[in-house]
PDB file of C-alpha atoms in Angstrom:
ATOM      1  CA  MET A   1      -0.500  -0.203   0.141  1.00 58.00           C
ATOM      2  CA  LYS A   2       2.881   2.159   0.479  1.00 62.00           C
ATOM      3  CA  ARG A   3       4.255   2.174  -2.511  1.00 66.00           C
ATOM      4  CA  ILE A   4       1.172   2.945  -4.860  1.00 63.00           C
ATOM      5  CA  ALA A   5       0.501   5.809  -2.600  1.00 57.00           C
ATOM      6  CA  PHE A   6       4.190   6.759  -2.787  1.00 52.00           C
ATOM      7  CA  ALA A   7       3.751   6.493  -6.613  1.00 53.00           C
ATOM      8  CA  VAL A   8       0.967   7.951  -7.099  1.00 49.00           C
ATOM      9  CA  GLY A   9       2.345  10.776  -4.941  1.00 51.00           C
ATOM     10  CA  PHE A  10       5.713  10.759  -7.498  1.00 47.00           C
ATOM     11  CA  ILE A  11       2.800  11.021 -10.371  1.00 52.00           C
ATOM     12  CA  ILE A  12       0.290  14.140  -8.993  1.00 51.00           C
ATOM     13  CA  MET A  13       4.680  15.629  -8.012  1.00 53.00           C
ATOM     14  CA  ALA A  14       5.661  15.605 -11.948  1.00 49.00           C
ATOM     15  CA  PHE A  15       2.454  16.358 -13.063  1.00 49.00           C
ATOM     16  CA  GLU A  16       2.622  19.832 -11.228  1.00 51.00           C
ATOM     17  CA  VAL A  17       6.099  20.356 -11.925  1.00 48.00           C
ATOM     18  CA  ALA A  18       5.225  19.636 -16.037  1.00 48.00           C
ATOM     19  CA  ILE A  19       2.492  22.378 -15.206  1.00 50.00           C
ATOM     20  CA  LEU A  20       4.371  24.781 -13.844  1.00 48.00           C
ATOM     21  CA  ALA A  21       7.783  24.316 -16.820  1.00 51.00           C
ATOM     22  CA  GLN A  22       4.874  24.928 -19.765  1.00 57.00           C
ATOM     23  CA  THR A  23       3.190  27.760 -17.671  1.00 75.00           C
ATOM     24  CA  GLN A  24       6.599  29.823 -17.395  1.00 81.00           C
ATOM     25  CA  THR A  25       7.572  28.915 -21.482  1.00 84.00           C
ATOM     26  CA  GLU A  26       4.316  30.485 -22.049  1.00 90.00           C
ATOM     27  CA  ARG A  27       4.749  32.976 -19.919  1.00 93.00           C
ATOM     28  CA  VAL A  28       8.270  33.703 -21.456  1.00 94.00           C
ATOM     29  CA  GLU A  29       6.546  33.420 -24.993  1.00 96.00           C
ATOM     30  CA  GLN A  30       3.521  36.263 -23.547  1.00 96.00           C
ATOM     31  CA  GLU A  31       6.388  38.546 -23.346  1.00 97.00           C
ATOM     32  CA  LEU A  32       8.659  37.849 -26.569  1.00 97.00           C
ATOM     33  CA  ILE A  33       5.783  37.783 -29.075  1.00 97.00           C
ATOM     34  CA  THR A  34       5.163  41.745 -27.279  1.00 97.00           C
ATOM     35  CA  LEU A  35       8.707  42.812 -27.737  1.00 98.00           C
ATOM     36  CA  GLU A  36       9.018  41.886 -30.819  1.00 97.00           C
ATOM     37  CA  GLN A  37       5.404  43.608 -31.273  1.00 97.00           C
ATOM     38  CA  GLN A  38       7.403  46.725 -28.957  1.00 98.00           C
ATOM     39  CA  TRP A  39      10.012  46.527 -31.349  1.00 98.00           C
ATOM     40  CA  GLY A  40       7.598  47.680 -34.344  1.00 97.00           C
ATOM     41  CA  ASP A  41       6.269  50.262 -32.665  1.00 97.00           C
ATOM     42  CA  ALA A  42       9.733  51.706 -31.619  1.00 97.00           C
ATOM     43  CA  LEU A  43      10.885  51.640 -34.997  1.00 97.00           C
ATOM     44  CA  VAL A  44       7.723  53.718 -35.906  1.00 97.00           C
ATOM     45  CA  LYS A  45       8.507  56.351 -33.328  1.00 96.00           C
ATOM     46  CA  PRO A  46      11.607  56.042 -33.293  1.00 95.00           C
ATOM     47  CA  ASP A  47      12.523  54.963 -29.523  1.00 97.00           C
ATOM     48  CA  LEU A  48      15.997  54.809 -29.374  1.00 97.00           C
ATOM     49  CA  ALA A  49      16.042  54.882 -26.101  1.00 97.00           C
ATOM     50  CA  PHE A  50      13.528  51.189 -26.158  1.00 98.00           C
ATOM     51  CA  LEU A  51      15.743  49.739 -28.788  1.00 97.00           C
ATOM     52  CA  ASP A  52      18.897  50.159 -27.054  1.00 97.00           C
ATOM     53  CA  ARG A  53      17.107  48.280 -23.717  1.00 97.00           C
ATOM     54  CA  ILE A  54      16.946  45.173 -26.012  1.00 98.00           C
ATOM     55  CA  LEU A  55      19.144  44.750 -28.639  1.00 98.00           C
ATOM     56  CA  ALA A  56      22.391  43.481 -26.640  1.00 98.00           C
ATOM     57  CA  GLU A  57      26.113  45.153 -27.649  1.00 97.00           C
ATOM     58  CA  ASP A  58      26.978  42.717 -29.992  1.00 98.00           C
ATOM     59  CA  TYR A  59      23.157  42.519 -32.209  1.00 98.00           C
ATOM     60  CA  LEU A  60      24.320  41.941 -35.323  1.00 98.00           C
ATOM     61  CA  PHE A  61      21.740  42.601 -38.036  1.00 98.00           C
ATOM     62  CA  THR A  62      21.998  40.953 -41.055  1.00 98.00           C
ATOM     63  CA  SER A  63      19.311  42.856 -44.063  1.00 95.00           C
ATOM     64  CA  PRO A  64      17.876  40.361 -46.908  1.00 94.00           C
ATOM     65  CA  GLU A  65      21.130  42.177 -48.827  1.00 93.00           C
ATOM     66  CA  GLY A  66      23.124  40.076 -46.837  1.00 95.00           C
ATOM     67  CA  GLU A  67      25.234  43.447 -44.801  1.00 95.00           C
ATOM     68  CA  VAL A  68      25.473  42.598 -41.539  1.00 98.00           C
ATOM     69  CA  LEU A  69      25.260  46.067 -39.124  1.00 97.00           C
ATOM     70  CA  THR A  70      25.673  45.739 -35.996  1.00 98.00           C
ATOM     71  CA  LYS A  71      23.540  47.734 -33.209  1.00 98.00           C
ATOM     72  CA  ALA A  72      25.081  50.961 -33.031  1.00 98.00           C
ATOM     73  CA  GLN A  73      24.945  51.277 -36.655  1.00 97.00           C
ATOM     74  CA  MET A  74      21.403  50.385 -37.449  1.00 95.00           C
ATOM     75  CA  VAL A  75      20.157  52.338 -34.121  1.00 96.00           C
ATOM     76  CA  ALA A  76      22.407  55.653 -36.477  1.00 97.00           C
ATOM     77  CA  GLY A  77      20.238  54.924 -39.225  1.00 96.00           C
ATOM     78  CA  LEU A  78      17.096  55.621 -37.625  1.00 96.00           C
ATOM     79  CA  LYS A  79      18.590  58.340 -36.171  1.00 96.00           C
ATOM     80  CA  SER A  80      19.925  60.125 -38.006  1.00 96.00           C
ATOM     81  CA  GLY A  81      16.677  59.813 -39.944  1.00 95.00           C
ATOM     82  CA  GLU A  82      18.097  58.121 -42.877  1.00 96.00           C
ATOM     83  CA  ASP A  83      16.046  54.981 -42.068  1.00 96.00           C
ATOM     84  CA  VAL A  84      12.349  55.832 -42.419  1.00 97.00           C
ATOM     85  CA  VAL A  85       9.839  52.774 -40.719  1.00 97.00           C
ATOM     86  CA  SER A  86       6.398  54.702 -40.875  1.00 97.00           C
ATOM     87  CA  SER A  87       4.435  50.847 -39.745  1.00 97.00           C
ATOM     88  CA  VAL A  88       5.056  47.254 -38.783  1.00 97.00           C
ATOM     89  CA  VAL A  89       2.845  44.431 -39.097  1.00 97.00           C
ATOM     90  CA  ASN A  90       3.729  41.611 -37.779  1.00 95.00           C
ATOM     91  CA  LEU A  91       1.835  38.152 -38.218  1.00 91.00           C
ATOM     92  CA  ASP A  92       2.402  34.310 -37.394  1.00 92.00           C
ATOM     93  CA  MET A  93       5.198  35.050 -34.819  1.00 97.00           C
ATOM     94  CA  LYS A  94       6.762  31.443 -33.612  1.00 97.00           C
ATOM     95  CA  VAL A  95       8.486  31.243 -30.264  1.00 97.00           C
ATOM     96  CA  ARG A  96      10.832  28.664 -29.129  1.00 97.00           C
ATOM     97  CA  VAL A  97      11.912  28.154 -25.784  1.00 96.00           C
ATOM     98  CA  TYR A  98      15.531  27.433 -24.489  1.00 94.00           C
ATOM     99  CA  GLU A  99      16.593  27.397 -20.909  1.00 91.00           C
ATOM    100  CA  ASP A 100      17.838  31.390 -21.479  1.00 95.00           C
ATOM    101  CA  ALA A 101      17.570  31.707 -24.994  1.00 97.00           C
ATOM    102  CA  ALA A 102      14.564  31.392 -27.415  1.00 98.00           C
ATOM    103  CA  VAL A 103      14.384  32.091 -31.049  1.00 98.00           C
ATOM    104  CA  VAL A 104      11.209  34.205 -31.953  1.00 98.00           C
ATOM    105  CA  THR A 105      10.399  33.648 -36.036  1.00 98.00           C
ATOM    106  CA  GLY A 106       7.918  36.019 -38.222  1.00 97.00           C
ATOM    107  CA  HIS A 107       5.922  37.178 -40.492  1.00 96.00           C
ATOM    108  CA  SER A 108       6.072  41.096 -41.554  1.00 97.00           C
ATOM    109  CA  ILE A 109       4.601  44.376 -43.920  1.00 96.00           C
ATOM    110  CA  TYR A 110       6.237  47.112 -42.933  1.00 96.00           C
ATOM    111  CA  ARG A 111       6.912  49.796 -44.842  1.00 97.00           C
ATOM    112  CA  GLU A 112      10.328  51.571 -45.526  1.00 97.00           C
ATOM    113  CA  THR A 113      12.716  53.619 -46.641  1.00 96.00           C
ATOM    114  CA  ILE A 114      15.905  53.454 -46.111  1.00 95.00           C
ATOM    115  CA  LYS A 115      18.001  56.474 -47.368  1.00 94.00           C
ATOM    116  CA  GLY A 116      15.409  57.489 -49.667  1.00 95.00           C
ATOM    117  CA  LYS A 117      14.360  54.070 -51.886  1.00 95.00           C
ATOM    118  CA  ASP A 118      11.114  52.408 -50.381  1.00 96.00           C
ATOM    119  CA  ILE A 119      12.357  49.300 -48.764  1.00 95.00           C
ATOM    120  CA  SER A 120       8.632  48.368 -48.202  1.00 96.00           C
ATOM    121  CA  GLY A 121       7.225  44.337 -48.531  1.00 95.00           C
ATOM    122  CA  GLU A 122       6.791  41.730 -46.680  1.00 96.00           C
ATOM    123  CA  TYR A 123       9.953  39.721 -44.683  1.00 97.00           C
ATOM    124  CA  ARG A 124      10.507  36.866 -43.159  1.00 97.00           C
ATOM    125  CA  TRP A 125      12.470  36.796 -39.996  1.00 98.00           C
ATOM    126  CA  THR A 126      14.249  35.151 -37.165  1.00 98.00           C
ATOM    127  CA  ASP A 127      15.329  36.723 -33.825  1.00 98.00           C
ATOM    128  CA  THR A 128      17.283  34.892 -31.384  1.00 98.00           C
ATOM    129  CA  TRP A 129      17.400  36.264 -27.688  1.00 98.00           C
ATOM    130  CA  ILE A 130      19.233  36.728 -24.905  1.00 98.00           C
ATOM    131  CA  LYS A 131      18.275  36.724 -21.117  1.00 96.00           C
ATOM    132  CA  LYS A 132      21.407  38.162 -19.663  1.00 91.00           C
ATOM    133  CA  GLY A 133      20.779  39.946 -16.190  1.00 91.00           C
ATOM    134  CA  GLY A 134      16.918  39.833 -15.388  1.00 92.00           C
ATOM    135  CA  ARG A 135      15.924  40.142 -19.227  1.00 95.00           C
ATOM    136  CA  TRP A 136      14.863  39.626 -22.565  1.00 98.00           C
ATOM    137  CA  GLN A 137      17.923  40.844 -25.014  1.00 98.00           C
ATOM    138  CA  CYS A 138      18.159  40.536 -29.313  1.00 98.00           C
ATOM    139  CA  VAL A 139      21.733  39.262 -30.524  1.00 98.00           C
ATOM    140  CA  ALA A 140      20.136  37.686 -34.210  1.00 98.00           C
ATOM    141  CA  ASP A 141      18.867  39.451 -36.504  1.00 98.00           C
ATOM    142  CA  HIS A 142      17.757  38.038 -40.253  1.00 98.00           C
ATOM    143  CA  ALA A 143      14.914  38.908 -42.631  1.00 97.00           C
ATOM    144  CA  SER A 144      14.201  38.358 -45.575  1.00 97.00           C
ATOM    145  CA  ARG A 145      12.807  39.772 -48.673  1.00 96.00           C
ATOM    146  CA  VAL A 146       9.022  37.444 -49.340  1.00 95.00           C
ATOM    147  CA  ALA A 147       9.565  37.208 -53.332  1.00 88.00           C
ATOM    148  CA  GLN A 148       5.652  39.112 -55.357  1.00 80.00           C
ATOM    149  CA  LYS A 149       4.001  36.352 -56.060  1.00 74.00           C
TER     150      LYS A 149
END
């Protein structure tokens, strides 16, 4: 009888741990989706202080053309007005969490000009996030243009 009670107790405890882990993962997923939405808003405003908080110091962006930009270069383009984002609509974001790292993928529609050239369109992207000092920061971002049909 004691063995059965122990086994049942163990199963209940394992189930509770699994539920707790799932709840924590869902909370992280929602937090990262919120950060991605706020990132889009920050590009439009532009809110450089927000970008400074969420982009790691060693952040790199790989553009659809294969150009690699640092955090400083990206922020400088927004600050100078060379890069003007007028709207960002994020679609079907998916988050995969790996302890203190996560990968977010999505599909977005951008209205944007860089140095006066319209680069508006649909993009698929992948963002890599890490948790440092208790907060999430993006360390890498890659975007690919979706071909027009």
